[in-house]
Short mmCIF file of C-alpha atoms in Angstrom, two decimals:
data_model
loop_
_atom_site.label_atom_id
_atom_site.label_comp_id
_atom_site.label_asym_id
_atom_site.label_seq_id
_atom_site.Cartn_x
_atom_site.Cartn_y
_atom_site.Cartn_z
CA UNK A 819 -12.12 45.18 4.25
CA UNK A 820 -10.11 46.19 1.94
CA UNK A 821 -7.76 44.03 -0.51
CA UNK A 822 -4.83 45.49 0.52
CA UNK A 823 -5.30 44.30 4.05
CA UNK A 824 -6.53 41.28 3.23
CA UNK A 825 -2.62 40.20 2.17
CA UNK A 826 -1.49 42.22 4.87
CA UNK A 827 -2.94 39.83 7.26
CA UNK A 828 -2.12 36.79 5.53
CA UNK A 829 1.70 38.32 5.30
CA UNK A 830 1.98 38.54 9.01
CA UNK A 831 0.84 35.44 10.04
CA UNK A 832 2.53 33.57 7.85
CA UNK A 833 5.43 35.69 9.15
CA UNK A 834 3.81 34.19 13.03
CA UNK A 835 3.58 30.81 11.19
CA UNK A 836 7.46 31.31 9.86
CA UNK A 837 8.40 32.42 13.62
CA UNK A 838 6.56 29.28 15.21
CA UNK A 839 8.42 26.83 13.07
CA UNK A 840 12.03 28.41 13.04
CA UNK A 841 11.42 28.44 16.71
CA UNK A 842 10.93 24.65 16.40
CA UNK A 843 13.16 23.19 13.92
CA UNK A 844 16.39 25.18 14.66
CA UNK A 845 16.74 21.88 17.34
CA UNK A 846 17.39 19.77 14.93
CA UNK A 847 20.58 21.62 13.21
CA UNK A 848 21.96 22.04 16.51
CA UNK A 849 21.26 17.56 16.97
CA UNK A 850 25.01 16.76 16.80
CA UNK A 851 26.31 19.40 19.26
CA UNK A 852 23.66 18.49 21.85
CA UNK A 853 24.78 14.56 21.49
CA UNK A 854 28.47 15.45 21.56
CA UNK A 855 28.10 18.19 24.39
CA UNK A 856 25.22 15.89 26.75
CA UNK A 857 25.78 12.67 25.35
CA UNK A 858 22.33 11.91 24.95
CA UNK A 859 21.03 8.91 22.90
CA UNK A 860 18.81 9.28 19.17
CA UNK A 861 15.73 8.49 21.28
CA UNK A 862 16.47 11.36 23.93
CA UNK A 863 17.29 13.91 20.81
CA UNK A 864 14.41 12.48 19.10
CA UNK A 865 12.13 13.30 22.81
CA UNK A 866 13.02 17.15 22.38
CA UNK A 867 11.98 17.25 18.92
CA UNK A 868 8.56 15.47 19.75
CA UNK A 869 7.46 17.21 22.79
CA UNK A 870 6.54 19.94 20.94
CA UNK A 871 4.52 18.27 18.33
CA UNK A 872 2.48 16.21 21.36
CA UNK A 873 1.94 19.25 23.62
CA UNK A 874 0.36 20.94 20.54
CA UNK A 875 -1.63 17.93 19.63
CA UNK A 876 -3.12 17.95 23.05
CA UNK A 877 -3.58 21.47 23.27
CA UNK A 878 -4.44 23.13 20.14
CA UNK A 879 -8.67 21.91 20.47
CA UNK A 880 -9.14 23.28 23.74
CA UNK A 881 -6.91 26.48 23.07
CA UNK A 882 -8.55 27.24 19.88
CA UNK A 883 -11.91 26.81 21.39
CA UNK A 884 -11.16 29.78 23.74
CA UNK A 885 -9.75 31.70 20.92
CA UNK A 886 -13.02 30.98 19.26
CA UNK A 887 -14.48 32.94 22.25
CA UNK A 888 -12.35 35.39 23.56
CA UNK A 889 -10.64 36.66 20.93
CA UNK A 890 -8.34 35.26 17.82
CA UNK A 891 -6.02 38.61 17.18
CA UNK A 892 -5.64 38.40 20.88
CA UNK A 893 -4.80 34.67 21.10
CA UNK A 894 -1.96 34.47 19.03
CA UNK A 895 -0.39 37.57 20.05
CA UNK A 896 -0.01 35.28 23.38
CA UNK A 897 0.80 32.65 21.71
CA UNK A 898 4.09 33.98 19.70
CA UNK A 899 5.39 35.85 22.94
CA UNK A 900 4.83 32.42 24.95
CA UNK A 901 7.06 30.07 22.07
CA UNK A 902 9.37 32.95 21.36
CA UNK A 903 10.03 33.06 25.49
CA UNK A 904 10.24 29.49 25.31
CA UNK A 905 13.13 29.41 23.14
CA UNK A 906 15.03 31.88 24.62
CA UNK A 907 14.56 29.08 27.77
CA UNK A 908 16.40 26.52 25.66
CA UNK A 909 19.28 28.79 24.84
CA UNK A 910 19.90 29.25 28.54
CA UNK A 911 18.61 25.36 29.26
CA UNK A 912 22.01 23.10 31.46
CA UNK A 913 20.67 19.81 31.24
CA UNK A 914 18.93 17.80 28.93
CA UNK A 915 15.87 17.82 31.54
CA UNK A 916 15.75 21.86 31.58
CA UNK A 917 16.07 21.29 27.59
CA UNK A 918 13.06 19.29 27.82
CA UNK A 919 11.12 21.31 30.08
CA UNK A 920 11.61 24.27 27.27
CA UNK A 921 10.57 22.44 24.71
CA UNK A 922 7.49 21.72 26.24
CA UNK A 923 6.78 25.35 27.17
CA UNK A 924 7.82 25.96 23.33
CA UNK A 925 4.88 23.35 22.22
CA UNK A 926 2.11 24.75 24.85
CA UNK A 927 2.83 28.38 22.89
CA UNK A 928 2.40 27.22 19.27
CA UNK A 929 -0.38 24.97 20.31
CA UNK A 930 -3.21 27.17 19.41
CA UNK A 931 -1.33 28.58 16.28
CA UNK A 932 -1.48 26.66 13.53
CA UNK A 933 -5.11 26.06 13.67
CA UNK A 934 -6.25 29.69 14.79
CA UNK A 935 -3.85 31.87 12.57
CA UNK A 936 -5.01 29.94 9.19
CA UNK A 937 -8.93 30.09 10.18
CA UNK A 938 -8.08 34.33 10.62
CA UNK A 939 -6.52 34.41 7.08
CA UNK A 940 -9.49 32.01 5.46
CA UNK A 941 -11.93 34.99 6.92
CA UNK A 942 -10.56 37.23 4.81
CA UNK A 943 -10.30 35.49 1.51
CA UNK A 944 -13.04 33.99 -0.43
CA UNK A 945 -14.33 29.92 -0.71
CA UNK A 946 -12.02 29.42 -4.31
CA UNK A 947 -8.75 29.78 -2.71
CA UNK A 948 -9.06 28.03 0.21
CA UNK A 949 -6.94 25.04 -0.80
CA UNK A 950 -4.00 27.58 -2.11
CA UNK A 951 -4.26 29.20 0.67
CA UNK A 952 -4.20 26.49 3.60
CA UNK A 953 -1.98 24.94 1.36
CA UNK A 954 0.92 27.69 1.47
CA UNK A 955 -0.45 28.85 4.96
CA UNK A 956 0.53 25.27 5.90
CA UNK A 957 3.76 25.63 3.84
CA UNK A 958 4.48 28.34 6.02
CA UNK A 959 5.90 25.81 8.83
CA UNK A 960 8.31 24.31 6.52
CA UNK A 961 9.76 27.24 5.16
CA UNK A 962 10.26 28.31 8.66
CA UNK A 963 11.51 24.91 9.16
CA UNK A 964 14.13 26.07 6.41
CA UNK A 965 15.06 28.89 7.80
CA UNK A 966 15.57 27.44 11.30
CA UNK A 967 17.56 24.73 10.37
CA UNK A 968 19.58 26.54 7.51
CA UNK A 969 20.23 29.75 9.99
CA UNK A 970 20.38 28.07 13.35
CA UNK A 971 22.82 25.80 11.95
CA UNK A 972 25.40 28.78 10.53
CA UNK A 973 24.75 30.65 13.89
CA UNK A 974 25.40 27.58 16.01
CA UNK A 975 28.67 26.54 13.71
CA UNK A 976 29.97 30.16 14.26
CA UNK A 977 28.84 31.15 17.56
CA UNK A 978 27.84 27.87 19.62
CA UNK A 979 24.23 25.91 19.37
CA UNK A 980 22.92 28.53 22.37
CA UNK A 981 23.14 31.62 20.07
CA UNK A 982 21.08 30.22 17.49
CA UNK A 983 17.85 29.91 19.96
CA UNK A 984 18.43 33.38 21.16
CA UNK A 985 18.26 34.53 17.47
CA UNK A 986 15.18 32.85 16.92
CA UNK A 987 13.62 33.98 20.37
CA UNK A 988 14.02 37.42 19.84
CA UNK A 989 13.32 37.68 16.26
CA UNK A 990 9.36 36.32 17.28
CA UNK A 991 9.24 38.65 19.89
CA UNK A 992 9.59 41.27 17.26
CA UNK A 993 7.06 40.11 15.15
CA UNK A 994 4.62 39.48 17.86
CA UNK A 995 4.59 43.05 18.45
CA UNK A 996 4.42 44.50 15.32
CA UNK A 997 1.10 41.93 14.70
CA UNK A 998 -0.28 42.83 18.36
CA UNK A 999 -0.24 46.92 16.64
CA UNK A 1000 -1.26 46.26 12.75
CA UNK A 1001 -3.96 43.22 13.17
CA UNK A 1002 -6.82 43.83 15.14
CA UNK A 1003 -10.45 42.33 16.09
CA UNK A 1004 -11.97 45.30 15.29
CA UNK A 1005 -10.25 45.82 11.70
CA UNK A 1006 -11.07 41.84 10.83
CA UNK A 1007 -14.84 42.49 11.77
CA UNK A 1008 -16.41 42.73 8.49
CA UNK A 1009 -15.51 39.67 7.35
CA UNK A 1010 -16.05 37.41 10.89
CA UNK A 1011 -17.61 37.96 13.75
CA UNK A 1012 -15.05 38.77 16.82
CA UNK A 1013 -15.18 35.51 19.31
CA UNK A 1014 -15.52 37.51 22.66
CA UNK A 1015 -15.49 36.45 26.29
CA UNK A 1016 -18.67 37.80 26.19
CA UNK A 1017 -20.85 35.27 24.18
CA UNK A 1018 -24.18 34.26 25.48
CA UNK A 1019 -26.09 31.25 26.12
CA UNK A 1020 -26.85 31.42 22.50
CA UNK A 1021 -23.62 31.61 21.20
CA UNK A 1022 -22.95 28.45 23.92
CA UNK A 1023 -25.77 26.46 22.71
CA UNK A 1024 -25.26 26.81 18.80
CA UNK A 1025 -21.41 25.38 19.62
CA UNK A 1026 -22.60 22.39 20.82
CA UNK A 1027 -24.89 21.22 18.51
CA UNK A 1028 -21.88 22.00 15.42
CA UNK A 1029 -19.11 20.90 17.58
CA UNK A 1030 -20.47 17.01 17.09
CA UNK A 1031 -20.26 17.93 13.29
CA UNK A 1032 -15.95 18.05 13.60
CA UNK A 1033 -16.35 13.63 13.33
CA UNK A 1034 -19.91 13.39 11.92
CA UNK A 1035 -19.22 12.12 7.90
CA UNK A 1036 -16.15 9.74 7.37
CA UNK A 1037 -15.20 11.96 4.96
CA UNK A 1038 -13.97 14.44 7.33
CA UNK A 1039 -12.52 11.80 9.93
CA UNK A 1040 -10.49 10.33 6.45
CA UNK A 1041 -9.17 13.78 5.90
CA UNK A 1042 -7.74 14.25 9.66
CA UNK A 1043 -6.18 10.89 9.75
CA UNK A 1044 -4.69 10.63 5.90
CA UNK A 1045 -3.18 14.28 6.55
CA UNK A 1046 -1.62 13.61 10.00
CA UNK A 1047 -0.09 10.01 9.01
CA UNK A 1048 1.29 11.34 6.05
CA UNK A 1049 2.92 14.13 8.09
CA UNK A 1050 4.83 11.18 10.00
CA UNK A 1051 6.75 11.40 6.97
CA UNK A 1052 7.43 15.03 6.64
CA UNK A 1053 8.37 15.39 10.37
CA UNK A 1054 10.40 12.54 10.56
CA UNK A 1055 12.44 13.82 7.24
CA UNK A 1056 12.46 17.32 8.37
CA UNK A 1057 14.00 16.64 12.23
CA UNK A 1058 16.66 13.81 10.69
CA UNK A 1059 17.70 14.95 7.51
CA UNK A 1060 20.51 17.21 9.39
CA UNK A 1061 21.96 14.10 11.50
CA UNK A 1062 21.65 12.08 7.95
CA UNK A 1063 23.69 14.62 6.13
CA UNK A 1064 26.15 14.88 9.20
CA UNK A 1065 26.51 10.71 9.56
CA UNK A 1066 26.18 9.83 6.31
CA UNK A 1067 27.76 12.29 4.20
CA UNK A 1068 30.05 13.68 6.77
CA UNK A 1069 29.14 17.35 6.59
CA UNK A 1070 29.76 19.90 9.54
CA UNK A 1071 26.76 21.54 11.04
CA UNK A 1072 26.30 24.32 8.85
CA UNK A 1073 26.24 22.66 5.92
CA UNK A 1074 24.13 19.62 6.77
CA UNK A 1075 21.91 22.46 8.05
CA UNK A 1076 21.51 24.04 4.78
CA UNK A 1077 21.66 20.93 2.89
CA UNK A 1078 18.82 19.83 4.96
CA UNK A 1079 17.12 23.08 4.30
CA UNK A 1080 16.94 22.54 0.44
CA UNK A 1081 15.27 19.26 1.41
CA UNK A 1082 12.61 21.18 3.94
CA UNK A 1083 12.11 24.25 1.51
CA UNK A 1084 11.62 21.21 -1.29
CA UNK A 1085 8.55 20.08 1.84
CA UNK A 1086 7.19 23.63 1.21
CA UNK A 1087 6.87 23.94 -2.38
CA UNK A 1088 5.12 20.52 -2.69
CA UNK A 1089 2.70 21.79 -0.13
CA UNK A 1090 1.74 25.03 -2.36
CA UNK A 1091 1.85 22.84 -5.53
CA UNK A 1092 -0.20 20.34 -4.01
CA UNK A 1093 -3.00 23.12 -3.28
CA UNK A 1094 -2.60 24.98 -6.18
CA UNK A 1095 -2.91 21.45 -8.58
CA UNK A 1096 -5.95 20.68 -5.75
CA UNK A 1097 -7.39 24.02 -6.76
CA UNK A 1098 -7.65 23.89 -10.57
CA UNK A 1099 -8.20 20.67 -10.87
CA UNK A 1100 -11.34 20.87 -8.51
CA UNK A 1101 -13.02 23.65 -9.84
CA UNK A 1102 -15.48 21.51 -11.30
CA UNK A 1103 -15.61 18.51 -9.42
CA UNK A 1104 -14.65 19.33 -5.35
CA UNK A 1105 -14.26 15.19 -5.21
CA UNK A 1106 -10.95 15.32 -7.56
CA UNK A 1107 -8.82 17.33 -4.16
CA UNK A 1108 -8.95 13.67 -3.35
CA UNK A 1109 -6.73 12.22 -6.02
CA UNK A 1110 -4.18 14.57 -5.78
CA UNK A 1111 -3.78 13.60 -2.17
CA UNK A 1112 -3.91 10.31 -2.81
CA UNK A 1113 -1.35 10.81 -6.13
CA UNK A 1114 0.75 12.66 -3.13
CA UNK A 1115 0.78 9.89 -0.66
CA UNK A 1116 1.87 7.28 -3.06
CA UNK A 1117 4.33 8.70 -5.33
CA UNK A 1118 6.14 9.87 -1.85
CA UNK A 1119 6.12 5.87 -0.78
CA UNK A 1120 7.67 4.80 -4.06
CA UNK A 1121 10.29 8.07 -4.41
CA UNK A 1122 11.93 7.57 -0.61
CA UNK A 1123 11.08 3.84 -0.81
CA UNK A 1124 13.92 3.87 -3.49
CA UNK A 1125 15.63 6.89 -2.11
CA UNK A 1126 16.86 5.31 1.24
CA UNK A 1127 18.26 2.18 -0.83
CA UNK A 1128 20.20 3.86 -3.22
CA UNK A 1129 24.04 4.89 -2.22
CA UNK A 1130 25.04 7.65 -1.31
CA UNK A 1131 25.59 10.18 -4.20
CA UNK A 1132 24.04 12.69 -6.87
CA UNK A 1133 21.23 10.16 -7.93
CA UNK A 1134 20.02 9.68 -4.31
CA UNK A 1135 19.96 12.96 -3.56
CA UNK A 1136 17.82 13.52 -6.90
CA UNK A 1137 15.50 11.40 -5.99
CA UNK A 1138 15.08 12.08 -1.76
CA UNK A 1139 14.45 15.50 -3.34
CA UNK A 1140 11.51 14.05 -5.19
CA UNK A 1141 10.06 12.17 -2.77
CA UNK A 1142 9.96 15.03 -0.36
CA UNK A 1143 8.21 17.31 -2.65
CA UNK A 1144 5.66 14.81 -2.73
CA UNK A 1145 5.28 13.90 0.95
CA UNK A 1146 3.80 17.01 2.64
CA UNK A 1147 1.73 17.65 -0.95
CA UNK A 1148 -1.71 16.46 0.55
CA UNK A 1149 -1.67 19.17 3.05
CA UNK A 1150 -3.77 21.92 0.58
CA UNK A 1151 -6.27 19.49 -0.29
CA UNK A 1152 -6.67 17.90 3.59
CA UNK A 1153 -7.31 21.90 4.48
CA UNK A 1154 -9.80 22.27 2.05
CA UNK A 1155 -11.78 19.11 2.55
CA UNK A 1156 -12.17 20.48 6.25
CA UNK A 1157 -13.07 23.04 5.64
CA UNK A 1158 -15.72 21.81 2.81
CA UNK A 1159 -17.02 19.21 5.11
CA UNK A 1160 -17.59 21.30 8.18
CA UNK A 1161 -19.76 24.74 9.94
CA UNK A 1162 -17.86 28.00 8.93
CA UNK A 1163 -18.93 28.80 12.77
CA UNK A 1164 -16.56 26.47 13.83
CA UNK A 1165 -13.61 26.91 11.29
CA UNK A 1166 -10.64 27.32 13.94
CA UNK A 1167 -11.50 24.34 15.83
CA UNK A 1168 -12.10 22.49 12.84
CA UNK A 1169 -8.53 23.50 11.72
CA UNK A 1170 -7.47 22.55 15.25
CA UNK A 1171 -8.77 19.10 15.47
CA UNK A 1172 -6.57 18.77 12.06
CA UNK A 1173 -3.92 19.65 13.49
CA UNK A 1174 -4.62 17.86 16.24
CA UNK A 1175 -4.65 14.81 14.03
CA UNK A 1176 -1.49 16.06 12.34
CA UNK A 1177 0.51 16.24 15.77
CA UNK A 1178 -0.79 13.23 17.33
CA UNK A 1179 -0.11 10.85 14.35
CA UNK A 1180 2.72 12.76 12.41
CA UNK A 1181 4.71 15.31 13.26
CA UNK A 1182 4.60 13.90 17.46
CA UNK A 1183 5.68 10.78 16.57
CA UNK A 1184 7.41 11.21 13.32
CA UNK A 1185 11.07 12.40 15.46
CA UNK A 1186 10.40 10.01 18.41
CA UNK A 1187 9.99 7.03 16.91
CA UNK A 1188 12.77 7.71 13.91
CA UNK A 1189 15.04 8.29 17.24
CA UNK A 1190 13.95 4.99 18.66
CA UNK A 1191 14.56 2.78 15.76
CA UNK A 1192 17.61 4.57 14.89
CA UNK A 1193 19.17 3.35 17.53
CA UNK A 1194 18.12 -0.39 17.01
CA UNK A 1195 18.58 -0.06 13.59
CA UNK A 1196 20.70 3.52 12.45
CA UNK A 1197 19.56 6.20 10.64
CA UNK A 1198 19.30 5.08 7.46
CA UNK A 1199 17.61 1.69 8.86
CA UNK A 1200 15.06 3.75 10.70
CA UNK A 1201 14.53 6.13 7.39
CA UNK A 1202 13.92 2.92 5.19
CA UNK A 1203 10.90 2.15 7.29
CA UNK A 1204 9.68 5.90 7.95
CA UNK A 1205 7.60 5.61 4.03
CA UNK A 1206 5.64 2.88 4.85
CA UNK A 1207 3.75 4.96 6.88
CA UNK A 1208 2.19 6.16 3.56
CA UNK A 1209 0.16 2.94 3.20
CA UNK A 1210 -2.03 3.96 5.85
CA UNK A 1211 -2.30 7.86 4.67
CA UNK A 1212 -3.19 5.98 1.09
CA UNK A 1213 -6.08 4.00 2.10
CA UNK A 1214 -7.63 7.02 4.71
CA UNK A 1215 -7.63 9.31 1.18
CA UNK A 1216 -9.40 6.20 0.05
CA UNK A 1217 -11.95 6.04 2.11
CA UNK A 1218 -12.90 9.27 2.45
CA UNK A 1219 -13.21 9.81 -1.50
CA UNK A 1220 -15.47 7.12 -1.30
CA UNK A 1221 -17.78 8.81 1.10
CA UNK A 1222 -17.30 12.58 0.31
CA UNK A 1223 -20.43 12.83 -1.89
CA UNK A 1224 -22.70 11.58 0.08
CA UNK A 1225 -21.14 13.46 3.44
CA UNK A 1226 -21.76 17.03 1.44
CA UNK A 1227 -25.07 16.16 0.97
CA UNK A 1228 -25.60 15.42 4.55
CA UNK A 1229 -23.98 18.54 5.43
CA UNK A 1230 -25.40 20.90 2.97
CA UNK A 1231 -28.67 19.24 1.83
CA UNK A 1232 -27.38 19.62 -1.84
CA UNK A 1233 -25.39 17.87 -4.29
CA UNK A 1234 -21.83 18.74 -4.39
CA UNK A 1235 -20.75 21.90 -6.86
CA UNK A 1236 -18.48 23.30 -8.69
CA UNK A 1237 -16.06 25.49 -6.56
CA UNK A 1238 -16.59 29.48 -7.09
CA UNK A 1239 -14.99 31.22 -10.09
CA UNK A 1240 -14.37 34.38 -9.01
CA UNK A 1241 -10.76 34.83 -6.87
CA UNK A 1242 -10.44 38.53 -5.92
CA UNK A 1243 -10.72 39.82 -2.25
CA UNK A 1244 -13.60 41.98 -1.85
CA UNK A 1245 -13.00 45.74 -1.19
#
């Protein structure tokens, strides 16, 4: 496979990954008018936002596992047409319940997604950049998160909140097609092995003696629960920060939209730094992806700690932008440590049971229970607690540096080494 094609891959479904998130987060510009025009409560708006996040938690193991088999190219193809339908539901939805019932069908299409479209673009790049790479691969959600907000919150100011899921239906549907015609199972061949319905008893056999291996070393189980609680953070941040802007600084949509954009796109950038930094600072000692998680987790505890209890101003917006470059930073090095400390055979279900982990303890209950305390406590009450959350992502990186030594040996039957020098895609 050529080099070329390599990126070509990697530029489409991140373009998938930008679609899947836009598709998502352009809810929670359009928060206020849904509350003004339903009169629905935090907790409700906070239900819509949440939905998604659960439906992929429950579904993205079981989905990938039949993308394993029958086909990955082919997989996601379904997958964007079945989120980008979705959302063209919600634009049409009447009721909060038809709302809902969108949402879901939004969640069930991005469920196998995350996980199957980053184990496609690992295939085609070598071991040394797989922390960059599931680091801005992951990034890829919250710069679509920046897009949906900052756009669906323009389209909705200027031509009502319905408009701005129709743009972002249709605009997946496009891309969906143009990856069903350019990617192919065939074309991605060299560098993995197509999962077709096909596989024999073999092929059965072999997936049940590695699937164990997905919770076998604490290591690995540290790594799925660190990276989804300190996603509670991220997701929280990301779904709010609109309705903060909107309460507490009084902006209209569009601009608390945007504003809350810079904020998201700030969520993004930490996520490639973080997997960059986790990149070069590992190169000779895997173990050190570890601290910069952990370096992540608390330095985003302290920064919105003190954010949410400063006024409102300059200075608090200097430092919420901080801590939110920080919060989503351990997502490069959790990808990597995955993948280090599990079977290549089983890469997209190892990516899914992280996201899996991700959705069921962040970015599921991250909205929902903001929502809920936020209307015991308000916004800002509920967004004073949200960081504590990072204790518990703190203490999982913890543990799981502690044990990753001895969990490579298990795995590989040799001591850890240095990560692989050379970078370049093979031709």
């Amino acid at each position: 496979m050529s080099r070329r094609y390599a990126w070509v891959v990697f530029a489409l479904s991140f373009g998938l990954l930008l679609s899947d998130y836009m598709s998502r987060q352009v809810l929670n510009a359009v928060f206020p008018m849904l509350k003004a025009d339903w009169l629905l409560s935090d907790a409700q708006l906070g239900s819509l936002s949440g939905i998604v996040a659960l439906a992929v938690g429950l579904l993205t193991l079981p989905l990938s596992l039949l993308a394993d088999r029958w086909g990955r190219v082919r997989s996601l193809v379904i997958a964007a047409t079945m989120w980008s339908l979705a959302t063209l539901g919600c634009a049409v939805a009447a009721s909060y319940d038809q709302m809902l019932a969108s949402r879901l069908f939004v969640g069930i299409g991005e469920a196998a997604y995350g996980s199957v479209g980053i184990a496609v673009v690992l295939s085609v790049f070598p071991r040394a950049l797989r922390a960059t790479l599931s680091g801005a691969f992951i990034a890829g959600g919250a710069f679509g998160s920046v897009l949906g907000i900052s756009i669906g919150g323009a389209v909705a100011q200027a031509y009502g909140w319905r408009w701005a899921f129709g743009v972002m239906g249709v605009f997946g549907l496009v891309l969906a097609g143009i990856y069903a015609v350019v990617v192919t199972e065939k074309r991605l061949a060299p560098r993995q092995d197509p999962a077709g319905g096909g596989a024999g008893t073999d092929e059965r056999d072999r997936l049940r003696v590695l699937l164990p291996r997905l919770f076998s070393s604490v290591s690995v189980v540290s790594a799925y629960i660190g990276s989804g609680l300190q996603l509670f953070i991220a997701g929280a941040l990301i779904a709010w920060l609109p309705s903060y802007f909107n309460r507490y600084y009084a902006m209209p949509t569009a601009k608390a939209g945007a504003t809350a954009g810079l904020f998201a796109l700030m969520i993004a950038i930490g996520m490639i730094a973080g997997g960059i930094a986790s990149d070069r600072i590992s190169r000779r000692a895997p173990i050190r992806k570890w601290a910069v998680a952990i370096s992540c987790s608390v330095g985003s505890l302290v920064l919105l700690m003190t954010a949410f209890r400063l006024p409102t101003g300059p200075v608090q917006l200097l430092v919420l932008g901080l801590g939110t470059l920080m919060c989503a930073g351990t997502a490069g090095p959790g990808a990597a440590m995955v993948a280090n400390l599990t079977p290549a055979t089983i890469a997209a279900t190892a990516f899914a049971t992280l996201t899996l982990a991700q959705s069921m303890l962040g970015l599921a209950p991250g909205p929902a229970v903001t929502g809920m305390l936020a209307d015991r406590l308000g916004l800002l009450g509920a967004f004073r607690l949200v960081p504590l959350v990072a204790i518990g992502a703190t203490a999982a990186f913890l543990i799981g540096r502690h044990s990753y030594d001895r969990d490579v040996r298990r795995l590989t039957g040799l001591a850890p080494v240095a990560e692989p020098q050379k970078t370049e895609v093979p031709s």
